[in-house]
XYZ file of C-alpha atoms in Angstrom:
494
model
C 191.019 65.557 186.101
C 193.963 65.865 183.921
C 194.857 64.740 180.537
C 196.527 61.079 181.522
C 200.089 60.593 180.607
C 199.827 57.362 178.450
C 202.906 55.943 176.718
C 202.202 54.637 173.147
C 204.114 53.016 170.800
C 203.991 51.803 167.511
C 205.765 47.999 167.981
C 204.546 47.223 171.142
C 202.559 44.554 169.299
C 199.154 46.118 170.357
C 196.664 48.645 168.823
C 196.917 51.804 169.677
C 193.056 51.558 171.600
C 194.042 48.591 173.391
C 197.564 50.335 175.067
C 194.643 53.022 176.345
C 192.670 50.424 177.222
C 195.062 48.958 179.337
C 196.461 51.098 180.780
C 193.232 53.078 182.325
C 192.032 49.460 183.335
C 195.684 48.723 185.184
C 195.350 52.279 186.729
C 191.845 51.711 188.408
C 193.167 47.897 189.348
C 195.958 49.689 191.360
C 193.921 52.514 192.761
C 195.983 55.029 191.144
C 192.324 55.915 189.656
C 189.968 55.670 192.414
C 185.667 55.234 192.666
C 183.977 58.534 191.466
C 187.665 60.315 189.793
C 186.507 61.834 186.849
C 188.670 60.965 183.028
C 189.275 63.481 180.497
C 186.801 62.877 177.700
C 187.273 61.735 174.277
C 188.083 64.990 172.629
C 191.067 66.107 175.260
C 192.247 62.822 175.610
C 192.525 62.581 171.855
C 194.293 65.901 171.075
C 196.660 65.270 174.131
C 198.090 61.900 172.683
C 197.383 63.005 169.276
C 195.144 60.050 168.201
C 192.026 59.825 166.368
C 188.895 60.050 168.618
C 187.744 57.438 167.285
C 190.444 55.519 168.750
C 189.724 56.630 172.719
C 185.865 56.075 171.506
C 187.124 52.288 171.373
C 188.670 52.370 174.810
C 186.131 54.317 176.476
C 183.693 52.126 175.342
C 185.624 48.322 176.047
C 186.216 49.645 179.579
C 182.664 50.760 180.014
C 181.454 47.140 178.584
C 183.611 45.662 181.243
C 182.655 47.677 184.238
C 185.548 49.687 184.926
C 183.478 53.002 184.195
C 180.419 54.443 183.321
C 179.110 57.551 181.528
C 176.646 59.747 183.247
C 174.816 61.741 180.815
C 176.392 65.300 180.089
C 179.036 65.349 182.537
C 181.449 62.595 181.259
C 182.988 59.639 182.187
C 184.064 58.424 185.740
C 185.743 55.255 187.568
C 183.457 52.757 188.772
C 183.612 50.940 191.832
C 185.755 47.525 191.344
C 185.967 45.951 194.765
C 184.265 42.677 193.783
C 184.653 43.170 189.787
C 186.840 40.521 189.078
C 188.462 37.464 190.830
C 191.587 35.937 191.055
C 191.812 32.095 190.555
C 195.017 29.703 190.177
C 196.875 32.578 189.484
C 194.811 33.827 185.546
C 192.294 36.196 185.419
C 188.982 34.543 185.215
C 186.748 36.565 183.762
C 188.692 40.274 182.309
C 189.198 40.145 178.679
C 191.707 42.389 176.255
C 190.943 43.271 173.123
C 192.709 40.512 172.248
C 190.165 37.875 172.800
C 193.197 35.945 175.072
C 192.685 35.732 178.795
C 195.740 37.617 180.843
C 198.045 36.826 183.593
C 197.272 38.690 185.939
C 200.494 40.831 187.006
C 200.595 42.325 190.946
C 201.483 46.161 191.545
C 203.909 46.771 194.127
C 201.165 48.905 195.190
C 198.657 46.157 195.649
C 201.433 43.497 196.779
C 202.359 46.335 199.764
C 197.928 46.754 200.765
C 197.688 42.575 200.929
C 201.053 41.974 203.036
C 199.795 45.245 205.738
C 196.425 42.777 205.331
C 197.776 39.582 206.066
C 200.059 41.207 209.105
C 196.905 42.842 210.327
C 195.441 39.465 210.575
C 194.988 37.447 213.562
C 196.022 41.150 215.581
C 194.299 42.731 218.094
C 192.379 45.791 217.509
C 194.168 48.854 219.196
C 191.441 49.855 221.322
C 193.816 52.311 224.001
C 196.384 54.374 222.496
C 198.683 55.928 225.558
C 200.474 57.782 222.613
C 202.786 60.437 224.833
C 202.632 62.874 221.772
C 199.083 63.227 221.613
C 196.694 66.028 222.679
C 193.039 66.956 223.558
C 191.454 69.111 220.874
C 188.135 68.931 222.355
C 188.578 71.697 224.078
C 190.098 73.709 221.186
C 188.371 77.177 221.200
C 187.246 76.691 217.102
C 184.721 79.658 217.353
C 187.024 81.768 218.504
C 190.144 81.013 216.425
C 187.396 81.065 213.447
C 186.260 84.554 214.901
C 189.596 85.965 214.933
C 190.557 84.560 211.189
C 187.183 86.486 209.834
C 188.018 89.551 211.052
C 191.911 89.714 209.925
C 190.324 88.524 206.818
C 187.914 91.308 206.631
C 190.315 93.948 207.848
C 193.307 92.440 205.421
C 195.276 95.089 203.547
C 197.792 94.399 200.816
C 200.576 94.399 203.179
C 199.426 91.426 205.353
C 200.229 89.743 201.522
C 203.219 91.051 200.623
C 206.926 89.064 201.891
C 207.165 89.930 205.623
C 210.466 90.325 208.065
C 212.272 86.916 207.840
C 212.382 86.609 211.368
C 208.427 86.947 211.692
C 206.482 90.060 212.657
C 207.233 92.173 214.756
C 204.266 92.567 216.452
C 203.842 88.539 216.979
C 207.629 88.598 218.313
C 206.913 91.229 220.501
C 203.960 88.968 221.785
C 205.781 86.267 222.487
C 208.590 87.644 224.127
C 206.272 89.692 226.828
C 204.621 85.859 227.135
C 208.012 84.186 227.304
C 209.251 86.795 229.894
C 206.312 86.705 232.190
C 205.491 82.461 231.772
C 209.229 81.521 231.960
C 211.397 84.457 233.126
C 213.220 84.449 229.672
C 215.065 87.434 229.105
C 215.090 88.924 225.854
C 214.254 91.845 223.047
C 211.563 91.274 219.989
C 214.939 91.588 217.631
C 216.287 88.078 218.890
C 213.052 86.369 218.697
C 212.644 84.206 215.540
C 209.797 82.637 214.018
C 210.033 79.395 211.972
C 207.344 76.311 211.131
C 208.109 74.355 213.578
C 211.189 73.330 215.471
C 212.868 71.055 212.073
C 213.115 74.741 210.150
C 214.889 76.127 213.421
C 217.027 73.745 213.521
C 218.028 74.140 209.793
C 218.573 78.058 210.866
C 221.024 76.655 213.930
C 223.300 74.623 211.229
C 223.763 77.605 209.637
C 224.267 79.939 212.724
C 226.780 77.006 214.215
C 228.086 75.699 211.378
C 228.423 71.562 210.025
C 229.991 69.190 211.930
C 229.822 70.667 215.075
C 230.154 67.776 218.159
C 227.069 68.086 219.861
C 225.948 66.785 223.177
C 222.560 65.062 223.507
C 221.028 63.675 226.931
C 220.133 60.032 226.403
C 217.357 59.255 226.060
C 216.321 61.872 224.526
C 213.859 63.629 221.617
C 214.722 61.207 218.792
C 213.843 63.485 216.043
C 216.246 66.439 217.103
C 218.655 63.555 217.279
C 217.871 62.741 213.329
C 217.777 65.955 212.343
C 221.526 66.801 214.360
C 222.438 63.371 212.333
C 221.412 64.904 208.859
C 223.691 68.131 209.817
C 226.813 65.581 209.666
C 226.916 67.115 213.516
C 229.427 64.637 215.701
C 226.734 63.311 218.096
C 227.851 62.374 222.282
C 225.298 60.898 224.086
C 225.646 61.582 227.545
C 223.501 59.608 230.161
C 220.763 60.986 231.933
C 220.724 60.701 236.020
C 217.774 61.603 238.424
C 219.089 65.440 237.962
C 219.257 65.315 233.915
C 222.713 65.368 231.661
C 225.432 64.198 233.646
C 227.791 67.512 233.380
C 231.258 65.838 234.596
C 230.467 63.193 232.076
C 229.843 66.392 228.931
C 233.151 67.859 230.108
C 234.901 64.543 228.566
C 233.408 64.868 225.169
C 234.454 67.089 223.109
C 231.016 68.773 222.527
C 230.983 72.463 221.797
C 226.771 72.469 221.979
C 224.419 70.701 224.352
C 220.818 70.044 223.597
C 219.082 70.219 227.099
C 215.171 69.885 227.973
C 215.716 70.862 231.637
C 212.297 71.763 232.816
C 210.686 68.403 231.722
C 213.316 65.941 230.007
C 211.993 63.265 227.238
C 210.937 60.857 227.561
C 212.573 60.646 231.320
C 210.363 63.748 232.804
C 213.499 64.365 234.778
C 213.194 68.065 236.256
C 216.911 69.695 236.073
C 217.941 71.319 239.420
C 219.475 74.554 240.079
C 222.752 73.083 241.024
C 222.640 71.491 237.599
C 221.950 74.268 235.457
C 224.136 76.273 236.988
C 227.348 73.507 235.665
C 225.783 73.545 232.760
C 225.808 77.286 232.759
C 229.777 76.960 234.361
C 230.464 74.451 231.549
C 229.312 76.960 228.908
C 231.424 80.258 230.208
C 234.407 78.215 230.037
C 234.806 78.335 226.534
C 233.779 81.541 223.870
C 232.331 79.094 221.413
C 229.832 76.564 223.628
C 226.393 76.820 223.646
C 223.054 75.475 225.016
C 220.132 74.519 223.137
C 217.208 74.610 225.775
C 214.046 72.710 224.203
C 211.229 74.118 226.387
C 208.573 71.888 224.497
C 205.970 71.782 226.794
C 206.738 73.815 230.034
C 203.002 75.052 229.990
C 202.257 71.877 231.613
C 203.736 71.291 235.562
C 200.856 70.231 237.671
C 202.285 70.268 241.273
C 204.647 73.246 242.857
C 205.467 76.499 241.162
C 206.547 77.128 237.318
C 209.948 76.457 236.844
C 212.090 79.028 235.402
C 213.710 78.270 232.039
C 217.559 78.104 232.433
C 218.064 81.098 229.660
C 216.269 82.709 232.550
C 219.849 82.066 234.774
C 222.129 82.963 231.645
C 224.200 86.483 231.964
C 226.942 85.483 229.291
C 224.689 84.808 226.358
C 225.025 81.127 226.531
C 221.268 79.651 225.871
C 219.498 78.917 222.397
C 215.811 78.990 223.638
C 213.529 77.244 221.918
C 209.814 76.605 222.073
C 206.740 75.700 220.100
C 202.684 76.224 220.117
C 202.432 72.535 218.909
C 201.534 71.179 222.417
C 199.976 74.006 223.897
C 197.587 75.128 221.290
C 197.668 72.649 218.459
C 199.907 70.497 216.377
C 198.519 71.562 212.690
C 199.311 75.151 213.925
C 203.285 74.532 213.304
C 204.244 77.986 214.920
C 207.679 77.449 216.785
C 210.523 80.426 217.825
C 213.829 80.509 219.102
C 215.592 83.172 220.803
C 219.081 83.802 219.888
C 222.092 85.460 221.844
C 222.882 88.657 220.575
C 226.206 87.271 219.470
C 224.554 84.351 217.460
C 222.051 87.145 216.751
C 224.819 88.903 214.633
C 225.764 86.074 212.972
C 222.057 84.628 211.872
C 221.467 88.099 209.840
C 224.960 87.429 207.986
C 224.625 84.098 207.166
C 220.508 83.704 207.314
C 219.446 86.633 207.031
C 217.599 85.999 203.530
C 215.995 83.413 204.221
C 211.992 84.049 204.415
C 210.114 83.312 207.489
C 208.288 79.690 206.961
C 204.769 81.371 208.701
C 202.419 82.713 207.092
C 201.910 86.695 207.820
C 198.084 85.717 208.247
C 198.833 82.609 210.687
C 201.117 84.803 212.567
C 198.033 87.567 212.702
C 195.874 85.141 213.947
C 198.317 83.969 216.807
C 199.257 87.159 217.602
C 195.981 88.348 218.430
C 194.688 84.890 220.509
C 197.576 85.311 222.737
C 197.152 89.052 222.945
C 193.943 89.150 223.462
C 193.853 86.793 226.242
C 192.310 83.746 224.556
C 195.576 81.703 224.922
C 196.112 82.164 228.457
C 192.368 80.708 229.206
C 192.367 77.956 226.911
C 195.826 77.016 228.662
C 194.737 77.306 231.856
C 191.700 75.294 231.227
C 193.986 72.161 229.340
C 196.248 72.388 232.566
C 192.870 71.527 234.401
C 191.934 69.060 232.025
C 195.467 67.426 231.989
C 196.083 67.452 236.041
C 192.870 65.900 236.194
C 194.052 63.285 233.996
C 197.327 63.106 235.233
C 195.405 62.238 239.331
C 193.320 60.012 237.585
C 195.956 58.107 236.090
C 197.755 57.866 238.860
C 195.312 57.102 241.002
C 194.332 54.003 238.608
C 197.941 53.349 238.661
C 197.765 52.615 242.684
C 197.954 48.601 242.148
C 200.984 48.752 239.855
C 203.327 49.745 242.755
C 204.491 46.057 243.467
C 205.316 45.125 240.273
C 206.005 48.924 238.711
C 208.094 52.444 239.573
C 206.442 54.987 238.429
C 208.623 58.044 237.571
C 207.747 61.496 235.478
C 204.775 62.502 237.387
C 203.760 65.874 238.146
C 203.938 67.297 234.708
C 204.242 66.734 230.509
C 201.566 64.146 229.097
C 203.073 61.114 229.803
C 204.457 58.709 232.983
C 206.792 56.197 232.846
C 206.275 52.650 234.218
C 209.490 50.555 234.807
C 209.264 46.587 235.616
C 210.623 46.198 239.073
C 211.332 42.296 237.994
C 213.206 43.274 234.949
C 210.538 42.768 232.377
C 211.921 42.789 229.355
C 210.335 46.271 227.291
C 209.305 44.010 224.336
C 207.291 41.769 226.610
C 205.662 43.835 228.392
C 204.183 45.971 224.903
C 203.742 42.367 223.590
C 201.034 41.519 225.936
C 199.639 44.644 226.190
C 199.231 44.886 222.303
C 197.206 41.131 222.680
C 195.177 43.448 225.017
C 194.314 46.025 222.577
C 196.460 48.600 224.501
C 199.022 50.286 222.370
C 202.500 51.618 225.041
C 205.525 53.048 223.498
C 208.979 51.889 224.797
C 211.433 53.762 225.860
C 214.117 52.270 223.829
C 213.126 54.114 221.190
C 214.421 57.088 222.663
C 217.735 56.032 223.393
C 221.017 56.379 221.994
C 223.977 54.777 223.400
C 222.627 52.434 225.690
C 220.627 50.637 222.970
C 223.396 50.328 220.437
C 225.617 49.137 223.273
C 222.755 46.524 224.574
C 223.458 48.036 228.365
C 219.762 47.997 230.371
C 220.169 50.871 232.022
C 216.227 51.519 231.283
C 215.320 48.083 230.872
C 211.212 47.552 231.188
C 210.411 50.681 231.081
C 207.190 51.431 228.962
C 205.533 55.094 228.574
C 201.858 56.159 229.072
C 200.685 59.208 227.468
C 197.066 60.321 228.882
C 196.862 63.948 226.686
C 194.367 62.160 224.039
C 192.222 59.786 226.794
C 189.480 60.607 228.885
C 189.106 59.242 231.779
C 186.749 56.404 231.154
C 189.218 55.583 228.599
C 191.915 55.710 230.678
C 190.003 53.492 233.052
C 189.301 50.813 230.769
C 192.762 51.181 229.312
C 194.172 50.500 232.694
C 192.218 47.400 233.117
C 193.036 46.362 230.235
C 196.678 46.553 231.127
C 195.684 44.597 234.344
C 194.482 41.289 232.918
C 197.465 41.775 230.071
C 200.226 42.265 233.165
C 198.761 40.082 235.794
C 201.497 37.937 235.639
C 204.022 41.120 236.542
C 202.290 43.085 239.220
């Protein structure tokens, strides 16, 4: 514990004890000191505000009287629990005392205000007993012994270098990795040199403002990934939303904007799970050539995942002019704490990333990237993923096969790969009703108007009553009994 910052004065009316006094007691009221923390003892606290110890002797010893904490012999003094210490009535502390002798009104933290109104909303609310959260993932299966295996031995084999600042776009030998994996899993065509390595996608993007440059009118698929939208918002980028059809961004409807970048997810589009076409890629491709500075962003999130017909190539995997900004992650395939992500630039953005971005330092860890490097090299990746895809498609039939009764009253769209399906009212449901009663359920659903852009702000219900179901994070009893649960909540709909 260190010294506490305590503010005395000499005409605030009080002792200098009882201002210590205080304000350790308001601390532990407002959990700002919490059960067990250890204090400084008398002596440090002393010399740090420059008092006598006599003086923090006092304090110590009023807040021990009252409860707030104790002394354990030769190890010092700690908080106390307070839970039931002391008890509000008619608005005046009943039975806490200052040094004063007076009795105190008692005064709220914002702290403790905020705790008692998430309280009194909780309330009366049902428990949230199914959570079809389409961002969530199975870690049961995570191989712990063997990423714990692999850490050890780097560990034990660690040199100075492996300390020392690495290359800025990652190392080599992890960027050579990953683009043998991203050749052979997605066709993507590219050298080591334009692979970069960032903490996730938000750092990547960063890198992409400075590659592209601010205020750069951007075209976005709507819905789409809300986040990229926020973080394109924070760039001062000049956003279009263009509307997403049963084929993904609707290209005659881009060539009206005056977007110079597109942000595509063409192999699995969120939150629509809309697989893009060859016909459409290759517009989007055409709409690219036709001008030197227009570029695709493809978001390959989680392309590991397709559960019926062959892999889908990535569209950089079409691209012979240099047009596509490929990005990925290992968030969804591996885990999301391991916040590895890469991008792979054109060789003409390549150029332009070392002149403007060159010094910035890579965001990974030269150990993290040692450890990733060798589970994918050494073949550990490739059977953990193949044994989620199992785990997932079995999931994913489940699901749908629980699903069965919801035809009358449902569509169900954005099957066949991802972690999530999409339910739409065929009787117009409003979105808010339909979470609304499955909340009183205990079945938490996300709506898909959170992902949308234009057609929310302009009140249009192009998806109206559509809900999504994520199923990465359920098994399938829970899934079951989340599915009931959504019977007896929609029984009125289907």
């Amino acid at each position: 514990m260190n010294d506490l910052t305590i503010q005395l004065t000499d005409n605030a009316g009080k002792c200098l004890y009882q201002q210590i006094y205080e304000h350790i007691r308001d601390e532990i009221r407002t959990g700002k000191l919490r059960k067990g923390e250890k204090l400084p003892s008398t002596r440090s606290l002393a010399e740090y505000l420059q008092v006598a110890r006599s003086t923090v002797d006092f304090a110590y010893g009023q807040l021990t009287a009252e409860g707030y904490i104790e002394a354990r012999p030769c190890r010092g003094y700690f908080v106390s629990q307070v839970e039931d210490l002391f008890h509000l009535s008619n608005g005046v502390e009943a039975s806490t005392t200052s040094g004063t002798g007076r009795n105190c009104e008692p005064v709220k933290s914002e702290k403790i205000s905020l705790m008692e109104g998430m309280q009194e909303q909780a309330e009366g609310k049902t428990e949230v007993l199914y959570d079809f959260s389409p961002h969530a993932i199975s870690l049961k299966d995570f191989p712990y012994a063997t990423w714990k295996k692999i850490t050890k031995n780097i560990l034990v084999d660690a040199n100075s270098e492996m300390f020392a600042l690495g290359d800025a776009q990652g190392d080599r030998e992890l960027r050579e990795t990953i683009s043998r994996y991203l050749h052979s899993s997605r066709g993507v065509n590219c050298a080591p040199e334009q692979v970069i390595i960032g903490a996730g996608t938000d750092y990547l993007f960063m890198l992409l403002e400075k590659i592209l440059g601010r205020h750069v009118p951007i075209a976005m698929e709507d819905p789409s990934y809300k986040r990229a939208y926020r973080v394109f918002q924070s760039f001062a980028y000049e956003i279009e939303a263009i509307p997403v059809d049963e084929n993904g961004m609707d290209v005659e409807k881009l060539r009206n904007t005056k977007a110079r970048v597109a942000y595509v997810m063409p192999s699995h589009q969120y939150p629509t799970g809309v697989v893009m076409p060859i016909g459409r890629r290759l517009e989007l491709l055409k709409w690219a050539d036709e001008d030197e500075d227009r570029y695709l962003i493809e978001d390959d999130y989680d392309s590991e995942f397709r559960y019926k017909g062959k892999p889908i190539p990535s569209l950089q995997a079409s691209d012979r002019e240099g047009k596509v900004i490929y990005m990925g992650t290992f968030s969804k395939s591996i885990a999301p704490a391991i916040r590895v992500g890469y991008m792979v630039l054109p060789l003409k953005l390549l150029e332009v990333y070392r002149k403007n971005c060159g010094f910035y330092a890579c965001t990974v860890s030269r150990i993290d990237q040692r450890i990733l490097n060798e589970f994918i090299k050494n073949g550990y990746f490739e059977r953990y993923l193949n044994k989620m895809r199992k785990g997932y498609r079995e999931r994913h039939d489940f699901l749908l096969n629980q699903l069965e009764s919801f035809k009358k009253g449902f569509r169900i769209s954005g099957e066949n790969a991802g972690l999530h399906i999409l339910l739409t009212s065929r009787k117009h449901i409003p979105e808010e009703e339909l979470l609304k009663a499955a909340a009183e359920k205990g079945v938490r659903l996300y709506g898909i108007s959170d992902a949308c852009m234009e057609q929310r702000q302009q009140g249009t219900t192009v998806f109206e009553g559509t809900v999504l179901l994520g199923y990465g994070a359920l098994e399938k009893q829970e899934l079951f009994q989340g599915v009931q649960k959504l019977k007896e909540a929609w029984s009125t709909y289907l």
